[in-house]
Short mmCIF file of C-alpha atoms in Angstrom, two decimals:
data_model
loop_
_atom_site.label_atom_id
_atom_site.label_comp_id
_atom_site.label_asym_id
_atom_site.label_seq_id
_atom_site.Cartn_x
_atom_site.Cartn_y
_atom_site.Cartn_z
CA UNK N 165 -23.18 15.77 21.92
CA UNK N 166 -20.71 18.19 23.49
CA UNK N 167 -17.50 18.86 21.59
CA UNK N 168 -14.22 19.26 23.45
CA UNK N 169 -11.22 21.20 22.21
CA UNK N 170 -8.65 18.44 21.92
CA UNK N 171 -4.94 18.18 21.16
CA UNK N 172 -3.77 19.13 17.66
CA UNK N 173 -2.76 16.24 15.36
CA UNK N 174 0.96 16.86 15.98
CA UNK N 175 0.45 16.39 19.73
CA UNK N 176 -1.44 13.11 19.25
CA UNK N 177 1.59 11.96 17.26
CA UNK N 178 3.97 13.17 19.99
CA UNK N 179 2.11 11.20 22.68
CA UNK N 180 2.06 8.09 20.48
CA UNK N 181 5.82 8.43 19.85
CA UNK N 182 6.44 7.80 23.60
CA UNK N 183 4.93 4.36 23.11
CA UNK N 184 7.71 3.35 20.71
CA UNK N 185 10.90 1.95 22.20
CA UNK N 186 14.43 2.59 21.00
CA UNK N 187 15.46 -0.27 18.72
CA UNK N 188 11.93 -0.77 17.36
CA UNK N 189 11.21 -1.31 13.67
CA UNK N 190 8.11 0.73 12.94
CA UNK N 191 5.71 1.28 10.04
CA UNK N 192 3.63 4.47 10.07
CA UNK N 193 0.35 4.67 8.14
CA UNK N 194 -1.05 7.69 6.30
CA UNK N 195 -2.46 10.59 8.37
CA UNK N 196 -1.61 11.34 12.01
CA UNK N 197 0.76 8.30 12.26
CA UNK N 198 3.06 9.83 9.61
CA UNK N 199 3.52 12.84 11.93
CA UNK N 200 5.19 10.57 14.50
CA UNK N 201 8.30 10.77 12.30
CA UNK N 202 8.65 14.45 13.33
CA UNK N 203 9.17 13.43 16.97
CA UNK N 204 11.82 10.70 16.80
CA UNK N 205 14.92 12.71 15.89
CA UNK N 206 17.92 11.42 17.75
CA UNK N 207 16.20 8.20 18.77
CA UNK N 208 17.10 4.71 17.57
CA UNK N 209 13.79 4.06 15.84
CA UNK N 210 13.89 2.50 12.38
CA UNK N 211 11.07 3.39 9.98
CA UNK N 212 10.13 0.76 7.43
CA UNK N 213 8.28 2.00 4.34
CA UNK N 214 6.33 -0.72 2.53
CA UNK N 215 7.48 0.54 -0.88
CA UNK N 216 10.78 -1.18 0.00
CA UNK N 217 13.01 0.72 2.42
CA UNK N 218 14.26 0.55 6.00
CA UNK N 219 15.73 3.55 7.80
CA UNK N 220 13.48 5.87 5.83
CA UNK N 221 14.68 9.45 6.27
CA UNK N 222 12.75 12.72 6.47
CA UNK N 223 10.97 14.42 3.56
CA UNK N 224 13.24 15.68 0.77
CA UNK N 225 13.07 19.19 -0.67
CA UNK N 226 14.74 21.09 -3.53
CA UNK N 227 17.80 19.42 -4.97
CA UNK N 228 17.50 16.47 -2.55
CA UNK N 229 14.38 15.28 -4.40
CA UNK N 230 15.04 12.03 -6.28
CA UNK N 231 12.09 10.61 -8.28
CA UNK N 232 13.36 7.10 -7.50
CA UNK N 233 13.18 7.70 -3.76
CA UNK N 234 9.69 8.12 -2.33
CA UNK N 235 7.87 6.85 0.75
CA UNK N 236 4.65 4.82 0.70
CA UNK N 237 2.61 8.04 0.50
CA UNK N 238 4.43 9.06 -2.72
CA UNK N 239 6.41 11.82 -0.96
CA UNK N 240 10.10 12.32 -1.80
CA UNK N 241 12.30 11.34 1.14
CA UNK N 242 16.03 11.04 1.82
CA UNK N 243 18.04 8.00 2.83
CA UNK N 244 20.02 7.73 6.06
CA UNK N 245 23.31 5.99 6.85
CA UNK N 246 22.21 2.36 7.14
CA UNK N 247 19.22 2.59 4.77
CA UNK N 248 18.41 -0.63 2.91
CA UNK N 249 16.31 -0.94 -0.27
CA UNK N 250 14.44 -4.12 -1.21
CA UNK N 251 11.63 -5.29 -3.45
CA UNK N 252 7.96 -5.62 -2.55
CA UNK N 253 8.13 -9.32 -1.78
CA UNK N 254 10.88 -8.74 0.76
CA UNK N 255 8.97 -5.78 2.17
CA UNK N 256 5.82 -7.80 2.86
CA UNK N 257 7.92 -10.70 4.07
CA UNK N 258 8.99 -8.37 6.90
CA UNK N 259 5.50 -6.97 7.40
CA UNK N 260 3.52 -10.21 7.42
CA UNK N 261 6.37 -12.20 8.92
CA UNK N 262 6.21 -10.37 12.24
CA UNK N 263 9.24 -8.08 11.97
CA UNK N 264 7.33 -4.85 12.67
CA UNK N 265 7.55 -4.07 16.40
CA UNK N 266 5.00 -1.27 16.13
CA UNK N 267 2.49 -0.40 13.40
CA UNK N 268 0.60 2.91 13.76
CA UNK N 269 -2.53 3.46 11.70
CA UNK N 270 -5.30 6.02 11.35
CA UNK N 271 -8.91 4.80 11.66
CA UNK N 272 -12.48 5.74 10.85
CA UNK N 273 -13.90 3.59 13.66
CA UNK N 274 -12.55 1.38 16.47
CA UNK N 275 -14.48 -0.80 18.91
CA UNK N 276 -13.69 -2.15 22.37
CA UNK N 277 -12.69 -5.58 21.02
CA UNK N 278 -9.77 -4.21 19.01
CA UNK N 279 -11.50 -4.25 15.63
CA UNK N 280 -11.04 -1.21 13.44
CA UNK N 281 -12.28 0.18 10.14
CA UNK N 282 -10.12 2.41 8.00
CA UNK N 283 -9.67 1.19 4.45
CA UNK N 284 -12.97 2.10 2.86
CA UNK N 285 -15.45 4.89 3.40
CA UNK N 286 -18.78 3.82 1.90
CA UNK N 287 -19.83 7.45 1.51
CA UNK N 288 -17.59 7.54 -1.59
CA UNK N 289 -20.29 5.57 -3.37
CA UNK N 290 -18.35 2.43 -4.33
CA UNK N 291 -20.05 -0.78 -3.46
CA UNK N 292 -17.35 -3.00 -1.88
CA UNK N 293 -14.20 -1.76 -3.70
CA UNK N 294 -11.74 0.84 -2.40
CA UNK N 295 -8.07 1.42 -1.63
CA UNK N 296 -6.78 -1.19 0.79
CA UNK N 297 -3.03 -0.77 0.14
CA UNK N 298 -0.88 -2.59 2.68
CA UNK N 299 -3.06 -1.86 5.73
CA UNK N 300 -4.37 -5.39 6.24
CA UNK N 301 -0.93 -6.98 5.85
CA UNK N 302 0.47 -4.52 8.41
CA UNK N 303 -2.29 -5.45 10.87
CA UNK N 304 -1.79 -9.17 10.28
CA UNK N 305 1.91 -9.02 11.16
CA UNK N 306 2.19 -6.23 13.74
CA UNK N 307 3.52 -7.11 17.18
CA UNK N 308 1.84 -3.99 18.52
CA UNK N 309 -0.90 -2.16 16.63
CA UNK N 310 -1.67 1.40 17.71
CA UNK N 311 -4.35 3.71 16.35
CA UNK N 312 -3.86 7.49 16.18
CA UNK N 313 -6.99 9.49 15.40
CA UNK N 314 -9.37 12.26 16.45
CA UNK N 315 -11.77 11.10 19.18
CA UNK N 316 -14.89 12.03 17.14
CA UNK N 317 -15.45 13.03 13.50
CA UNK N 318 -15.58 16.63 12.27
CA UNK N 319 -19.35 16.32 12.11
CA UNK N 320 -19.50 15.05 15.69
CA UNK N 321 -20.05 11.34 15.05
CA UNK N 322 -18.49 8.77 17.36
CA UNK N 323 -15.36 7.00 16.16
CA UNK N 324 -15.07 4.78 19.24
CA UNK N 325 -18.15 2.67 18.63
CA UNK N 326 -19.96 -0.39 19.93
CA UNK N 327 -20.20 -1.92 16.44
CA UNK N 328 -18.28 -1.02 13.29
CA UNK N 329 -20.58 0.29 10.56
CA UNK N 330 -17.71 0.76 8.07
CA UNK N 331 -15.86 -2.20 6.48
CA UNK N 332 -13.36 -3.75 8.91
CA UNK N 333 -9.63 -3.57 8.27
CA UNK N 334 -8.83 -6.11 10.97
CA UNK N 335 -10.46 -7.78 13.96
CA UNK N 336 -9.13 -8.06 17.50
CA UNK N 337 -5.64 -6.73 16.73
CA UNK N 338 -5.65 -3.15 18.07
CA UNK N 339 -3.62 -2.70 21.28
CA UNK N 340 -3.76 1.02 22.02
CA UNK N 341 -5.66 4.11 20.86
CA UNK N 342 -4.33 7.68 20.99
CA UNK N 343 -6.81 10.50 20.38
CA UNK N 344 -6.92 14.25 20.92
CA UNK N 345 -8.73 13.61 24.23
CA UNK N 346 -7.46 10.34 25.67
CA UNK N 347 -5.12 7.37 25.67
CA UNK N 348 -6.84 3.99 25.86
CA UNK N 349 -5.83 0.35 25.88
CA UNK N 350 -7.81 -2.58 24.53
CA UNK N 351 -7.96 -5.23 27.26
CA UNK N 352 -9.77 -8.54 27.50
CA UNK N 353 -12.34 -6.76 29.72
CA UNK N 354 -12.83 -3.87 27.27
CA UNK N 355 -11.67 -0.32 26.69
CA UNK N 356 -9.39 0.90 29.49
CA UNK N 357 -9.00 4.68 29.93
CA UNK N 358 -5.36 5.37 30.88
CA UNK N 359 -4.88 9.08 30.25
CA UNK N 360 -7.05 12.06 29.45
CA UNK N 361 -6.74 15.69 28.47
CA UNK N 362 -6.19 18.01 31.47
CA UNK N 363 -9.44 19.66 32.55
CA UNK N 364 -11.68 16.80 31.46
CA UNK N 365 -13.36 14.16 33.61
CA UNK N 366 -13.85 10.46 32.84
CA UNK N 367 -17.55 11.32 32.37
CA UNK N 368 -16.59 13.86 29.69
CA UNK N 369 -14.56 11.20 27.82
CA UNK N 370 -17.39 8.69 28.23
CA UNK N 371 -19.85 11.18 26.71
CA UNK N 372 -17.96 11.05 23.39
CA UNK N 373 -17.16 7.32 23.54
CA UNK N 374 -19.53 4.55 22.47
CA UNK N 375 -18.29 1.56 24.49
CA UNK N 376 -18.38 1.71 28.28
CA UNK N 377 -14.96 2.82 29.51
CA UNK N 378 -13.12 1.01 32.25
CA UNK N 379 -11.35 3.65 34.32
CA UNK N 380 -7.75 2.78 35.15
CA UNK N 381 -6.91 3.02 38.88
CA UNK N 382 -3.79 4.87 37.67
CA UNK N 383 -5.74 7.30 35.47
CA UNK N 384 -3.66 10.40 34.77
CA UNK N 385 -3.36 13.42 32.49
CA UNK N 386 -1.92 12.91 29.01
CA UNK N 387 1.84 13.32 29.27
CA UNK N 388 3.44 15.01 26.28
CA UNK M 1299 22.28 -13.08 -26.71
CA UNK M 1300 20.65 -9.89 -27.95
CA UNK M 1301 17.21 -9.22 -26.51
CA UNK M 1302 17.25 -5.57 -27.54
CA UNK M 1303 14.46 -4.14 -29.71
CA UNK M 1304 14.86 -0.79 -31.36
CA UNK M 1305 11.49 0.80 -30.69
CA UNK M 1306 8.46 0.69 -28.47
CA UNK M 1307 6.11 -0.55 -31.22
CA UNK M 1308 8.18 -3.56 -32.32
CA UNK M 1309 8.84 -4.62 -28.74
CA UNK M 1310 5.08 -5.08 -28.19
CA UNK M 1311 4.41 -7.32 -31.24
CA UNK M 1312 2.35 -10.50 -30.71
CA UNK M 1313 0.59 -9.18 -27.61
CA UNK M 1314 -3.03 -10.09 -28.19
CA UNK M 1315 -6.30 -8.42 -27.26
CA UNK M 1316 -7.39 -9.57 -23.82
CA UNK M 1317 -3.81 -9.93 -22.54
CA UNK M 1318 -3.17 -9.74 -18.79
CA UNK M 1319 -0.36 -7.18 -18.51
CA UNK M 1320 1.51 -6.71 -15.23
CA UNK M 1321 2.36 -3.08 -14.50
CA UNK M 1322 4.85 -2.54 -11.66
CA UNK M 1323 5.45 0.75 -9.93
CA UNK M 1324 4.42 2.06 -6.55
CA UNK M 1325 2.50 5.26 -7.29
CA UNK M 1326 5.03 7.38 -9.24
CA UNK M 1327 8.15 5.23 -8.69
CA UNK M 1328 9.30 2.51 -11.09
CA UNK M 1329 6.39 2.75 -13.54
CA UNK M 1330 7.10 1.58 -17.14
CA UNK M 1331 5.77 4.75 -18.74
CA UNK M 1332 7.38 4.30 -22.18
CA UNK M 1333 5.89 0.83 -22.59
CA UNK M 1334 2.49 2.15 -21.46
CA UNK M 1335 2.70 4.80 -24.18
CA UNK M 1336 3.55 2.02 -26.64
CA UNK M 1337 0.46 0.19 -25.44
CA UNK M 1338 -1.67 3.25 -26.26
CA UNK M 1339 -0.17 3.35 -29.80
CA UNK M 1340 -0.62 -0.41 -30.27
CA UNK M 1341 -4.40 -0.20 -29.97
CA UNK M 1342 -4.48 -3.54 -28.11
CA UNK M 1343 -7.91 -3.92 -26.49
CA UNK M 1344 -9.67 -5.69 -23.60
CA UNK M 1345 -6.50 -5.37 -21.55
CA UNK M 1346 -6.32 -6.52 -17.95
CA UNK M 1347 -3.83 -4.33 -16.08
CA UNK M 1348 -2.40 -6.36 -13.18
CA UNK M 1349 -0.89 -3.80 -10.80
CA UNK M 1350 0.45 -3.71 -7.24
CA UNK M 1351 0.09 -0.25 -5.75
CA UNK M 1352 -1.38 2.48 -7.92
CA UNK M 1353 1.10 2.78 -10.82
CA UNK M 1354 -1.70 4.19 -12.97
CA UNK M 1355 -2.15 7.03 -10.44
CA UNK M 1356 1.55 7.72 -11.01
CA UNK M 1357 1.07 7.50 -14.80
CA UNK M 1358 -2.25 9.32 -14.85
CA UNK M 1359 -1.89 10.85 -18.35
CA UNK M 1360 -1.31 7.39 -19.85
CA UNK M 1361 -4.23 5.95 -17.85
CA UNK M 1362 -6.67 8.63 -19.02
CA UNK M 1363 -5.77 7.84 -22.66
CA UNK M 1364 -6.09 4.09 -22.19
CA UNK M 1365 -9.51 4.54 -20.56
CA UNK M 1366 -10.74 7.02 -23.15
CA UNK M 1367 -9.56 4.72 -25.97
CA UNK M 1368 -11.60 1.97 -24.28
CA UNK M 1369 -8.55 -0.33 -24.20
CA UNK M 1370 -9.00 -1.44 -20.58
CA UNK M 1371 -11.31 -4.25 -19.52
CA UNK M 1372 -10.15 -4.69 -15.94
CA UNK M 1373 -7.66 -3.42 -13.37
CA UNK M 1374 -6.31 -5.49 -10.47
CA UNK M 1375 -4.72 -3.36 -7.75
CA UNK M 1376 -4.51 -2.62 -4.02
CA UNK M 1377 -4.74 1.16 -4.42
CA UNK M 1378 -6.23 2.10 -7.80
CA UNK M 1379 -8.38 5.09 -6.87
CA UNK M 1380 -7.32 8.63 -5.98
CA UNK M 1381 -7.02 9.30 -2.27
CA UNK M 1382 -9.16 12.41 -2.73
CA UNK M 1383 -12.82 11.68 -3.45
CA UNK M 1384 -13.08 15.07 -5.17
CA UNK M 1385 -10.30 14.20 -7.62
CA UNK M 1386 -11.83 10.75 -8.10
CA UNK M 1387 -15.15 12.24 -9.10
CA UNK M 1388 -13.54 13.71 -12.24
CA UNK M 1389 -11.29 10.70 -12.97
CA UNK M 1390 -12.42 8.73 -16.05
CA UNK M 1391 -11.20 5.42 -14.57
CA UNK M 1392 -13.07 5.86 -11.29
CA UNK M 1393 -16.21 6.85 -13.16
CA UNK M 1394 -15.90 3.80 -15.46
CA UNK M 1395 -15.59 1.64 -12.32
CA UNK M 1396 -18.72 3.24 -10.87
CA UNK M 1397 -20.62 2.59 -14.10
CA UNK M 1398 -19.36 -1.00 -14.22
CA UNK M 1399 -17.69 -0.38 -17.61
CA UNK M 1400 -14.27 -1.38 -16.24
CA UNK M 1401 -13.85 -4.06 -13.61
CA UNK M 1402 -11.74 -3.14 -10.54
CA UNK M 1403 -10.61 -6.13 -8.50
CA UNK M 1404 -8.91 -5.34 -5.18
CA UNK M 1405 -6.45 -7.27 -3.01
CA UNK M 1406 -4.31 -6.29 -0.04
CA UNK M 1407 -0.89 -5.26 -1.30
CA UNK M 1408 1.07 -8.05 0.34
CA UNK M 1409 -1.39 -10.61 -1.03
CA UNK M 1410 -0.81 -9.21 -4.53
CA UNK M 1411 2.96 -9.33 -4.04
CA UNK M 1412 2.65 -12.97 -3.01
CA UNK M 1413 0.28 -13.81 -5.92
CA UNK M 1414 2.95 -12.62 -8.38
CA UNK M 1415 5.78 -14.24 -6.47
CA UNK M 1416 3.89 -17.54 -6.39
CA UNK M 1417 3.25 -17.38 -10.14
CA UNK M 1418 6.95 -16.86 -10.80
CA UNK M 1419 8.01 -19.72 -8.60
CA UNK M 1420 5.60 -22.45 -9.68
CA UNK M 1421 3.36 -22.28 -6.58
CA UNK M 1422 -0.33 -22.39 -7.61
CA UNK M 1423 -1.86 -21.06 -4.38
CA UNK M 1424 -1.10 -20.19 -0.77
CA UNK M 1425 -2.76 -19.43 2.57
CA UNK M 1426 -2.40 -15.96 4.09
CA UNK M 1427 -3.50 -14.35 7.38
CA UNK M 1428 -3.97 -10.99 5.64
CA UNK M 1429 -7.61 -9.92 5.39
CA UNK M 1430 -9.03 -12.36 7.95
CA UNK M 1431 -11.96 -10.61 9.64
CA UNK M 1432 -12.62 -8.40 6.60
CA UNK M 1433 -14.65 -8.75 3.39
CA UNK M 1434 -11.49 -10.15 1.77
CA UNK M 1435 -12.05 -13.50 3.51
CA UNK M 1436 -15.57 -13.76 2.09
CA UNK M 1437 -15.44 -13.13 -1.66
CA UNK M 1438 -13.27 -11.77 -4.43
CA UNK M 1439 -13.57 -8.01 -3.96
CA UNK M 1440 -14.71 -6.47 -7.25
CA UNK M 1441 -17.20 -3.86 -8.43
CA UNK M 1442 -18.83 -6.46 -10.70
CA UNK M 1443 -21.25 -8.41 -8.45
CA UNK M 1444 -21.35 -11.60 -10.57
CA UNK M 1445 -17.56 -11.97 -10.23
CA UNK M 1446 -17.62 -12.00 -6.42
CA UNK M 1447 -16.53 -15.62 -6.20
CA UNK M 1448 -16.63 -17.05 -2.70
CA UNK M 1449 -13.23 -17.50 -1.04
CA UNK M 1450 -12.03 -20.54 0.90
CA UNK M 1451 -10.52 -20.37 4.35
CA UNK M 1452 -8.77 -22.97 6.45
CA UNK M 1453 -7.78 -23.30 10.07
CA UNK M 1454 -4.12 -24.10 10.53
CA UNK M 1455 -2.67 -24.45 14.07
CA UNK M 1456 -5.85 -22.90 15.45
CA UNK M 1457 -5.76 -19.79 13.28
CA UNK M 1458 -7.78 -18.86 10.21
CA UNK M 1459 -6.14 -18.27 6.83
CA UNK M 1460 -7.45 -17.29 3.38
CA UNK M 1461 -6.68 -19.31 0.26
CA UNK M 1462 -5.31 -17.10 -2.51
CA UNK M 1463 -4.23 -18.15 -5.99
CA UNK M 1464 -1.11 -17.31 -7.98
CA UNK M 1465 -1.59 -14.55 -10.56
CA UNK M 1466 0.32 -15.28 -13.74
CA UNK M 1467 0.34 -12.37 -16.20
CA UNK M 1468 0.73 -13.00 -19.94
CA UNK M 1469 3.07 -10.04 -20.16
CA UNK M 1470 5.01 -7.89 -17.70
CA UNK M 1471 6.22 -4.36 -18.47
CA UNK M 1472 9.33 -3.66 -16.40
CA UNK M 1473 11.09 -0.39 -15.64
CA UNK M 1474 14.77 -0.69 -14.74
CA UNK M 1475 17.58 1.79 -14.24
CA UNK M 1476 20.11 -0.27 -16.12
CA UNK M 1477 20.00 -3.37 -18.30
CA UNK M 1478 22.30 -5.31 -20.60
CA UNK M 1479 21.56 -7.14 -23.86
CA UNK M 1480 21.22 -10.44 -21.99
CA UNK M 1481 18.33 -8.92 -20.02
CA UNK M 1482 20.11 -8.60 -16.67
CA UNK M 1483 18.53 -5.69 -14.81
CA UNK M 1484 19.29 -3.36 -11.94
CA UNK M 1485 16.87 -0.98 -10.25
CA UNK M 1486 17.36 2.25 -8.31
CA UNK M 1487 16.20 2.81 -4.72
CA UNK M 1488 12.43 2.58 -4.17
CA UNK M 1489 11.67 2.23 -7.90
CA UNK M 1490 12.43 -1.47 -7.47
CA UNK M 1491 9.10 -2.33 -5.73
CA UNK M 1492 6.99 -4.73 -7.86
CA UNK M 1493 9.45 -4.95 -10.78
CA UNK M 1494 11.40 -8.08 -9.72
CA UNK M 1495 8.35 -10.22 -8.79
CA UNK M 1496 6.45 -9.26 -11.92
CA UNK M 1497 9.49 -9.90 -14.16
CA UNK M 1498 9.63 -13.44 -12.81
CA UNK M 1499 5.86 -13.98 -12.90
CA UNK M 1500 4.98 -13.22 -16.53
CA UNK M 1501 5.15 -15.47 -19.58
CA UNK M 1502 6.60 -12.63 -21.69
CA UNK M 1503 8.67 -10.03 -19.83
CA UNK M 1504 9.51 -6.79 -21.60
CA UNK M 1505 11.81 -4.28 -19.94
CA UNK M 1506 12.42 -0.60 -20.59
CA UNK M 1507 15.81 0.45 -19.27
CA UNK M 1508 17.09 3.97 -18.70
CA UNK M 1509 20.60 2.90 -19.60
CA UNK M 1510 21.36 0.02 -21.98
CA UNK M 1511 24.82 -1.45 -21.44
CA UNK M 1512 26.87 -4.40 -22.67
CA UNK M 1513 26.99 -7.76 -20.87
CA UNK M 1514 29.66 -7.49 -18.18
CA UNK M 1515 29.13 -3.77 -17.62
CA UNK M 1516 26.84 -4.40 -14.64
CA UNK M 1517 28.79 -6.06 -11.85
CA UNK M 1518 27.36 -9.61 -11.58
CA UNK M 1519 27.17 -9.18 -7.80
CA UNK M 1520 24.60 -6.40 -7.98
CA UNK M 1521 22.20 -7.70 -10.64
CA UNK M 1522 18.65 -7.59 -9.24
CA UNK M 1523 16.75 -9.44 -11.99
CA UNK M 1524 18.75 -12.09 -13.86
CA UNK M 1525 18.23 -12.04 -17.64
CA UNK M 1526 16.59 -15.49 -17.63
CA UNK M 1527 13.32 -13.74 -16.70
CA UNK M 1528 13.54 -11.10 -19.44
CA UNK M 1529 12.74 -11.79 -23.11
CA UNK M 1530 12.81 -8.33 -24.67
CA UNK M 1531 14.13 -4.89 -23.80
CA UNK M 1532 14.31 -1.36 -25.13
CA UNK M 1533 16.25 1.69 -24.06
CA UNK M 1534 14.01 4.50 -22.81
CA UNK M 1535 15.47 7.63 -21.22
CA UNK M 1536 13.99 8.68 -17.90
CA UNK M 1537 10.84 10.83 -18.07
CA UNK M 1538 10.00 13.96 -16.14
CA UNK M 1539 6.86 13.38 -14.11
CA UNK M 1540 5.02 14.69 -11.07
CA UNK M 1541 5.69 13.05 -7.70
CA UNK M 1542 2.16 13.30 -6.42
CA UNK M 1543 -0.98 11.22 -6.45
CA UNK M 1544 -3.36 13.64 -4.73
#
């Protein structure tokens, strides 16, 4: 399979950030989604961290580090004017209860029906168990679920697949996928190609994509 | 009322082998490290650690000792393994899980939060949408195959939900910023996390507080956990610890 030089992780996050509206309450998963927080300065986007915080601020350094103030990835952060703290029950009340406008997650595999796998990589050698964290709750309650990931793995395996071979995190909930090569939407007809990296053709994208792509009549270059 | 104990050994008396002990904390934040060190000293065995989100990754020194002393029978958690597979390959807990020497039972975090909340509020079970479409709707997710009990699901208003049961710990170890002799507690920032639900869930709730004060010193308006949930407490100054789980 041919490999294409795609966007760096930061640029995938930048493109995904355009999909978030001012006023949205948003939860960002580990990996590329976390980088979205670098692109929302000056916008009215409220980050919820499942540890128990809304209006989560940027990473803390030096004397701003407070061991009682970390995000859900165990990184020290700062609070912002308007921050609220709450316990884990309240946090998952918001998450499961449908108060997250956008949830952005990383993924190992996604299919054209909006199923994705991300919580457990069987290559680690554990039969069945792994780290699920809050990922499944976030998927259950999200009003809009977006996936931010590389289009293929480092070893060249497909991540957009016909059938998941890794354990599913959720089924039928993914709305949009942002990769280093393309922007796609999950529709009732299948995987719709909306945007692609300048210089590539739809055939190029199809060559690294398992499911058959539907080409949008408004297909355009990725806008950063 | 005076619920204060003077040291970490006395405050753990009457906890029996096999106890289910709730350990709050979200990675490094809000973990009851002093009580965990008391647990190591106590020599209590066959412990089930009922966690929420990786407190034993945040208290890794204490966890290594508990595992090496063979005090742990089982861990319930949503995120109990190191993120890095390389680090996991040298972690005694992860290796014990691989060998089947310690059971590791996994639930989505919000399901765990609700299992503790239900236990504290007299609700025996509940239906949740979380995990539908995954292995979590099929069986209890554990490394011990014989304990993979089948789960029940039910359709409500045309959607599928999973039946989950309350999880009532025998004991909860709580970490609070401030507490008074009546057991009223207050937490700081994101160290609150699983502390309030676990304090309410357990039969015996033991709190370590960074600052012990007199009743009335904490403004009644800002008490997070009312003393009715707390039976014992000790004063334990804040530790220095690493803010990383990688």
